[in-house]
Tab-separated table of C-alpha atoms in Angstrom:
chain	number	residue	atom	x	y	z
A	1	MET	CA	-29.311	-41.248	9.479
A	2	ARG	CA	-28.534	-40.879	5.319
A	3	ILE	CA	-28.755	-43.942	4.262
A	4	VAL	CA	-26.690	-45.275	0.659
A	5	ARG	CA	-26.879	-47.444	-1.395
A	6	TYR	CA	-23.793	-49.206	-2.963
A	7	ALA	CA	-21.810	-52.307	-4.341
A	8	VAL	CA	-18.955	-54.214	-3.021
A	9	GLY	CA	-17.500	-56.505	-5.253
A	10	GLY	CA	-20.884	-56.805	-7.688
A	11	VAL	CA	-22.817	-56.660	-4.206
A	12	CYS	CA	-25.105	-54.329	-2.996
A	13	HIS	CA	-24.990	-53.489	0.533
A	14	TYR	CA	-26.958	-50.591	2.605
A	15	GLY	CA	-25.123	-48.463	4.783
A	16	GLU	CA	-24.839	-44.638	6.067
A	17	PHE	CA	-22.148	-42.081	5.368
A	18	GLU	CA	-19.811	-42.057	8.187
A	19	ALA	CA	-18.015	-38.281	9.427
A	20	GLY	CA	-16.203	-36.524	6.107
A	21	ASP	CA	-18.244	-38.637	3.818
A	22	THR	CA	-15.363	-41.023	2.723
A	23	ARG	CA	-15.953	-44.683	4.564
A	24	ILE	CA	-19.018	-46.219	5.328
A	25	ALA	CA	-20.489	-48.267	8.372
A	26	ARG	CA	-22.094	-51.303	6.795
A	27	PHE	CA	-25.982	-53.160	7.195
A	28	GLU	CA	-27.789	-55.969	7.503
A	29	GLY	CA	-30.861	-56.087	5.580
A	30	ASP	CA	-32.323	-52.866	3.987
A	31	PRO	CA	-34.429	-49.592	4.757
A	32	TYR	CA	-37.727	-51.212	4.966
A	33	ALA	CA	-37.855	-54.885	6.283
A	34	GLY	CA	-35.736	-53.239	9.532
A	35	LEU	CA	-31.297	-52.259	9.566
A	36	SER	CA	-28.841	-53.761	11.910
A	37	PRO	CA	-25.026	-52.456	12.045
A	38	THR	CA	-22.595	-55.268	11.050
A	39	GLY	CA	-19.839	-54.108	12.091
A	40	HIS	CA	-17.345	-53.855	9.074
A	41	VAL	CA	-16.670	-50.081	7.522
A	42	ASP	CA	-16.383	-49.254	3.762
A	43	ASP	CA	-14.025	-46.913	2.188
A	44	VAL	CA	-15.688	-45.184	0.211
A	45	GLY	CA	-12.915	-44.890	-2.346
A	46	ASP	CA	-13.773	-49.011	-2.940
A	47	VAL	CA	-17.227	-48.942	-3.109
A	48	VAL	CA	-19.634	-48.175	-6.164
A	49	VAL	CA	-22.759	-45.845	-5.467
A	50	LEU	CA	-25.893	-46.272	-6.124
A	51	PRO	CA	-28.999	-45.039	-6.686
A	52	PRO	CA	-31.232	-44.607	-3.614
A	53	VAL	CA	-33.465	-46.928	-5.043
A	54	ASP	CA	-34.411	-50.603	-6.574
A	55	ARG	CA	-36.249	-50.643	-9.668
A	56	THR	CA	-38.578	-48.070	-8.346
A	57	ARG	CA	-42.060	-46.658	-9.607
A	58	ILE	CA	-41.467	-42.806	-10.123
A	59	PHE	CA	-44.597	-40.449	-9.335
A	60	GLY	CA	-43.725	-37.003	-10.684
A	61	PHE	CA	-46.050	-33.463	-9.978
A	62	ALA	CA	-45.921	-30.798	-12.302
A	63	TYR	CA	-46.856	-26.753	-12.231
A	64	ASN	CA	-45.991	-27.321	-8.136
A	65	TYR	CA	-44.237	-24.461	-7.220
A	66	VAL	CA	-45.704	-20.790	-8.527
A	67	SER	CA	-42.552	-19.340	-10.062
A	68	HIS	CA	-42.289	-22.227	-11.882
A	69	ILE	CA	-45.865	-21.836	-13.950
A	70	ASP	CA	-45.093	-18.255	-14.003
A	71	GLU	CA	-41.896	-19.390	-16.041
A	72	THR	CA	-43.567	-21.416	-18.282
A	73	GLU	CA	-46.576	-19.552	-18.968
A	74	ARG	CA	-49.115	-20.799	-17.685
A	75	GLU	CA	-52.003	-20.766	-14.746
A	76	VAL	CA	-52.404	-22.540	-11.705
A	77	PRO	CA	-53.304	-25.879	-11.819
A	78	GLU	CA	-56.860	-26.941	-10.848
A	79	VAL	CA	-55.817	-30.197	-9.381
A	80	PRO	CA	-52.734	-31.130	-9.243
A	81	VAL	CA	-51.208	-33.086	-12.216
A	82	CYS	CA	-49.351	-36.320	-12.229
A	83	PHE	CA	-47.480	-38.388	-14.118
A	84	MET	CA	-44.698	-41.358	-14.221
A	85	LYS	CA	-41.394	-41.934	-15.022
A	86	PRO	CA	-39.869	-45.721	-15.916
A	87	SER	CA	-38.144	-47.283	-13.366
A	88	THR	CA	-35.484	-47.165	-16.659
A	89	ALA	CA	-34.921	-44.050	-16.140
A	90	VAL	CA	-33.466	-44.151	-12.766
A	91	ILE	CA	-29.277	-43.840	-12.143
A	92	GLY	CA	-27.424	-42.473	-9.603
A	93	PRO	CA	-24.739	-40.585	-7.849
A	94	GLY	CA	-22.028	-39.739	-11.001
A	95	ASP	CA	-24.310	-41.745	-13.717
A	96	SER	CA	-24.337	-40.736	-16.707
A	97	ILE	CA	-27.352	-38.219	-18.548
A	98	VAL	CA	-27.327	-39.308	-21.670
A	99	TYR	CA	-27.807	-37.024	-24.629
A	100	PRO	CA	-31.034	-38.948	-26.935
A	101	VAL	CA	-29.034	-38.491	-30.333
A	102	ASP	CA	-31.857	-37.066	-31.671
A	103	GLY	CA	-32.297	-34.954	-29.102
A	104	GLU	CA	-32.923	-30.600	-29.178
A	105	LEU	CA	-33.622	-29.168	-26.588
A	106	ILE	CA	-32.777	-31.289	-22.736
A	107	HIS	CA	-33.951	-29.212	-19.560
A	108	PHE	CA	-33.123	-30.165	-16.365
A	109	GLU	CA	-35.360	-30.197	-13.105
A	110	GLY	CA	-33.706	-30.056	-9.687
A	111	GLU	CA	-36.339	-31.570	-7.319
A	112	LEU	CA	-36.754	-32.882	-3.819
A	113	VAL	CA	-37.293	-36.225	-3.891
A	114	VAL	CA	-40.046	-38.369	-0.810
A	115	VAL	CA	-39.044	-41.799	-0.717
A	116	ILE	CA	-41.727	-44.544	0.966
A	117	GLY	CA	-41.005	-46.632	3.513
A	118	LYS	CA	-43.905	-48.905	3.685
A	119	GLU	CA	-47.609	-49.008	1.830
A	120	ALA	CA	-49.880	-46.901	2.039
A	121	ARG	CA	-53.072	-45.962	1.132
A	122	HIS	CA	-56.034	-43.571	2.009
A	123	VAL	CA	-53.381	-41.204	4.176
A	124	LYS	CA	-54.825	-38.333	6.545
A	125	PRO	CA	-52.002	-35.587	5.958
A	126	ALA	CA	-51.426	-35.393	9.413
A	127	GLU	CA	-50.242	-39.516	9.073
A	128	ALA	CA	-48.038	-39.088	5.921
A	129	HIS	CA	-44.526	-39.066	8.078
A	130	GLU	CA	-45.419	-42.140	8.805
A	131	TYR	CA	-44.934	-43.917	5.899
A	132	ILE	CA	-42.011	-41.384	4.340
A	133	LEU	CA	-38.909	-43.077	5.032
A	134	GLY	CA	-36.475	-40.339	3.757
A	135	TYR	CA	-35.877	-37.895	0.985
A	136	THR	CA	-33.675	-37.467	-1.759
A	137	CYS	CA	-32.039	-35.055	-4.653
A	138	GLY	CA	-34.206	-35.505	-7.944
A	139	ASN	CA	-32.901	-34.001	-10.947
A	140	ASP	CA	-36.965	-34.135	-13.097
A	141	VAL	CA	-34.640	-34.499	-16.504
A	142	SER	CA	-37.541	-33.750	-19.695
A	143	ASP	CA	-36.718	-33.762	-23.345
A	144	ARG	CA	-39.338	-30.219	-23.916
A	145	VAL	CA	-39.809	-30.795	-27.385
A	146	ILE	CA	-41.665	-33.749	-27.436
A	147	GLN	CA	-42.787	-33.224	-23.679
A	148	ARG	CA	-45.084	-30.398	-25.673
A	149	ARG	CA	-46.097	-32.456	-28.394
A	150	GLU	CA	-47.261	-34.816	-26.519
A	151	SER	CA	-49.027	-32.447	-23.248
A	152	ALA	CA	-50.618	-31.787	-26.170
A	153	PHE	CA	-53.102	-35.277	-25.859
A	154	GLY	CA	-52.467	-35.029	-22.794
A	155	THR	CA	-49.780	-37.228	-22.372
A	156	LEU	CA	-46.634	-37.156	-20.450
A	157	LEU	CA	-43.590	-40.203	-20.646
A	158	ILE	CA	-41.406	-40.154	-23.762
A	159	GLY	CA	-40.683	-36.076	-22.545
A	160	LYS	CA	-40.021	-37.644	-19.375
A	161	GLY	CA	-39.082	-40.956	-19.204
A	162	GLN	CA	-35.859	-41.721	-21.784
A	163	ASP	CA	-33.510	-44.468	-20.383
A	164	THR	CA	-31.259	-42.423	-17.473
A	165	PHE	CA	-34.052	-39.015	-16.752
A	166	ALA	CA	-34.395	-39.905	-13.058
A	167	PRO	CA	-30.810	-38.535	-11.394
A	168	LEU	CA	-31.578	-39.939	-7.721
A	169	GLY	CA	-29.240	-39.049	-4.397
A	170	PRO	CA	-26.973	-39.355	-3.494
A	171	VAL	CA	-28.441	-41.139	-0.705
A	172	ILE	CA	-32.042	-40.978	1.839
A	173	ALA	CA	-32.134	-38.942	4.443
A	174	THR	CA	-34.376	-39.760	7.563
A	175	GLY	CA	-35.924	-37.424	10.069
A	176	LEU	CA	-35.792	-34.544	8.525
A	177	ASP	CA	-38.726	-31.508	7.868
A	178	PRO	CA	-39.714	-31.503	4.243
A	179	SER	CA	-41.542	-27.907	4.855
A	180	ARG	CA	-38.127	-25.070	4.813
A	181	LEU	CA	-35.284	-26.568	2.697
A	182	SER	CA	-32.852	-24.823	0.521
A	183	LEU	CA	-33.324	-26.573	-2.662
A	184	THR	CA	-29.946	-25.007	-5.171
A	185	THR	CA	-28.723	-26.247	-8.727
A	186	ARG	CA	-25.773	-25.744	-10.398
A	187	VAL	CA	-24.955	-25.913	-13.853
A	188	ASN	CA	-21.232	-26.204	-14.591
A	189	GLY	CA	-20.832	-24.902	-11.247
A	190	SER	CA	-23.444	-21.842	-11.781
A	191	VAL	CA	-26.324	-21.681	-9.397
A	192	THR	CA	-29.541	-21.663	-11.753
A	193	GLN	CA	-32.152	-22.460	-9.642
A	194	SER	CA	-31.937	-20.939	-5.679
A	195	ALA	CA	-35.343	-22.095	-3.915
A	196	SER	CA	-36.808	-23.508	-0.633
A	197	THR	CA	-39.203	-26.655	-0.365
A	198	ALA	CA	-41.685	-23.849	1.443
A	199	ASP	CA	-42.483	-22.959	-1.254
A	200	LEU	CA	-44.035	-25.957	-3.033
A	201	LEU	CA	-48.170	-25.548	-3.083
A	202	LEU	CA	-49.102	-28.943	-2.554
A	203	ALA	CA	-46.782	-30.034	0.212
A	204	VAL	CA	-45.535	-33.151	0.943
A	205	PRO	CA	-47.725	-34.653	3.946
A	206	GLY	CA	-50.866	-33.000	1.319
A	207	ILE	CA	-48.483	-34.930	-2.033
A	208	VAL	CA	-48.726	-38.265	-0.695
A	209	SER	CA	-52.288	-37.728	0.934
A	210	TYR	CA	-52.724	-37.401	-2.908
A	211	LEU	CA	-51.956	-40.842	-4.260
A	212	SER	CA	-52.805	-42.586	-1.668
A	213	ARG	CA	-55.882	-41.214	-2.228
A	214	TYR	CA	-56.537	-43.617	-5.419
A	215	LEU	CA	-54.034	-45.797	-5.223
A	216	THR	CA	-51.603	-48.074	-3.254
A	217	LEU	CA	-47.933	-46.352	-2.366
A	218	LEU	CA	-45.339	-49.105	-2.111
A	219	PRO	CA	-42.048	-49.402	0.151
A	220	GLY	CA	-39.748	-48.053	-2.356
A	221	ASP	CA	-41.896	-45.480	-4.529
A	222	VAL	CA	-40.794	-41.773	-5.251
A	223	ILE	CA	-42.125	-39.502	-5.418
A	224	MET	CA	-40.842	-35.699	-7.440
A	225	THR	CA	-42.365	-33.324	-5.675
A	226	GLY	CA	-42.285	-30.504	-8.543
A	227	THR	CA	-39.304	-28.233	-9.921
A	228	PRO	CA	-38.768	-24.392	-8.774
A	229	SER	CA	-37.919	-21.506	-11.357
A	230	GLY	CA	-34.913	-21.798	-13.386
A	231	VAL	CA	-35.177	-24.979	-15.577
A	232	GLY	CA	-32.779	-24.612	-18.009
A	233	PRO	CA	-31.245	-26.611	-21.348
A	234	ILE	CA	-28.267	-29.568	-20.913
A	235	ARG	CA	-25.899	-30.149	-23.870
A	236	PRO	CA	-23.353	-32.670	-23.832
A	237	GLY	CA	-19.815	-32.142	-21.572
A	238	ASP	CA	-22.592	-30.414	-19.207
A	239	GLU	CA	-22.465	-31.080	-15.154
A	240	VAL	CA	-25.329	-30.602	-13.456
A	241	GLU	CA	-25.669	-30.657	-9.415
A	242	VAL	CA	-28.672	-30.758	-7.143
A	243	GLU	CA	-28.011	-30.191	-3.807
A	244	ILE	CA	-30.550	-30.021	-0.953
A	245	GLU	CA	-29.856	-28.961	3.053
A	246	GLY	CA	-29.839	-32.144	4.524
A	247	ILE	CA	-29.033	-34.787	1.776
A	248	GLY	CA	-26.248	-33.554	-0.283
A	249	VAL	CA	-26.163	-32.744	-3.905
A	250	LEU	CA	-26.633	-35.402	-7.079
A	251	ARG	CA	-24.083	-34.696	-9.092
A	252	ASN	CA	-24.681	-36.845	-12.807
A	253	ALA	CA	-22.444	-35.170	-15.962
A	254	VAL	CA	-24.313	-35.314	-19.156
A	255	VAL	CA	-23.136	-37.243	-22.831
A	256	ALA	CA	-24.010	-37.348	-26.111
A	257	GLU	CA	-25.776	-40.946	-27.533
A	258	SER	CA	-23.627	-42.877	-28.996
A	259	ARG	CA	-25.669	-45.640	-31.037
């Protein structure tokens, strides 16, 4: 399934894209407690597609592709490097990434994102798939200047967590094998990142297992699994696309902050 979260007349619904992605078959319920078809179909032109998750906890894994480690001239970390983004950083497909008025160097990072389907604690890697609802595309937008200053003192919050710095979408794709998906990022139509999730240092089952060893994962939590090489700057007026095999394209324009 390719589950889409959307609004009609201000009311939120879940549904599934039909062939051609021009219509959405509406469901009752939610993906965590269960979905059932209503028989109602909405035209995409009549809806607002929302972020696939609502007010979620966002976990991130840094330096999880060797190619990205190499381009940052760092060593492979001895333990997974984790961080969190606030729920207020989330935007959906078609929403705008806001370039901060005092921003100096803002980067995109295309990533595969795991969506947790049920409460998970002390999960073994071989069992991780039982706790995963599906996958979506993500863009770990980062303010490099602030990030580097924070990192020197062991934190990663403002550089990663500003409003609009976590685009997610367009759907939650279920039933995917995350071990070898192609990931492509484009800025203004030019390919900047092209990789496979086969190159993840810590693969999806290990990621879920690692986090759940130390904390309880909840339905709707998302995990950004890391970005490959090719990250780079964005500026107001740019358009960023993150495309992942079997999921679709997450597309967001960049606009200047207004105060």
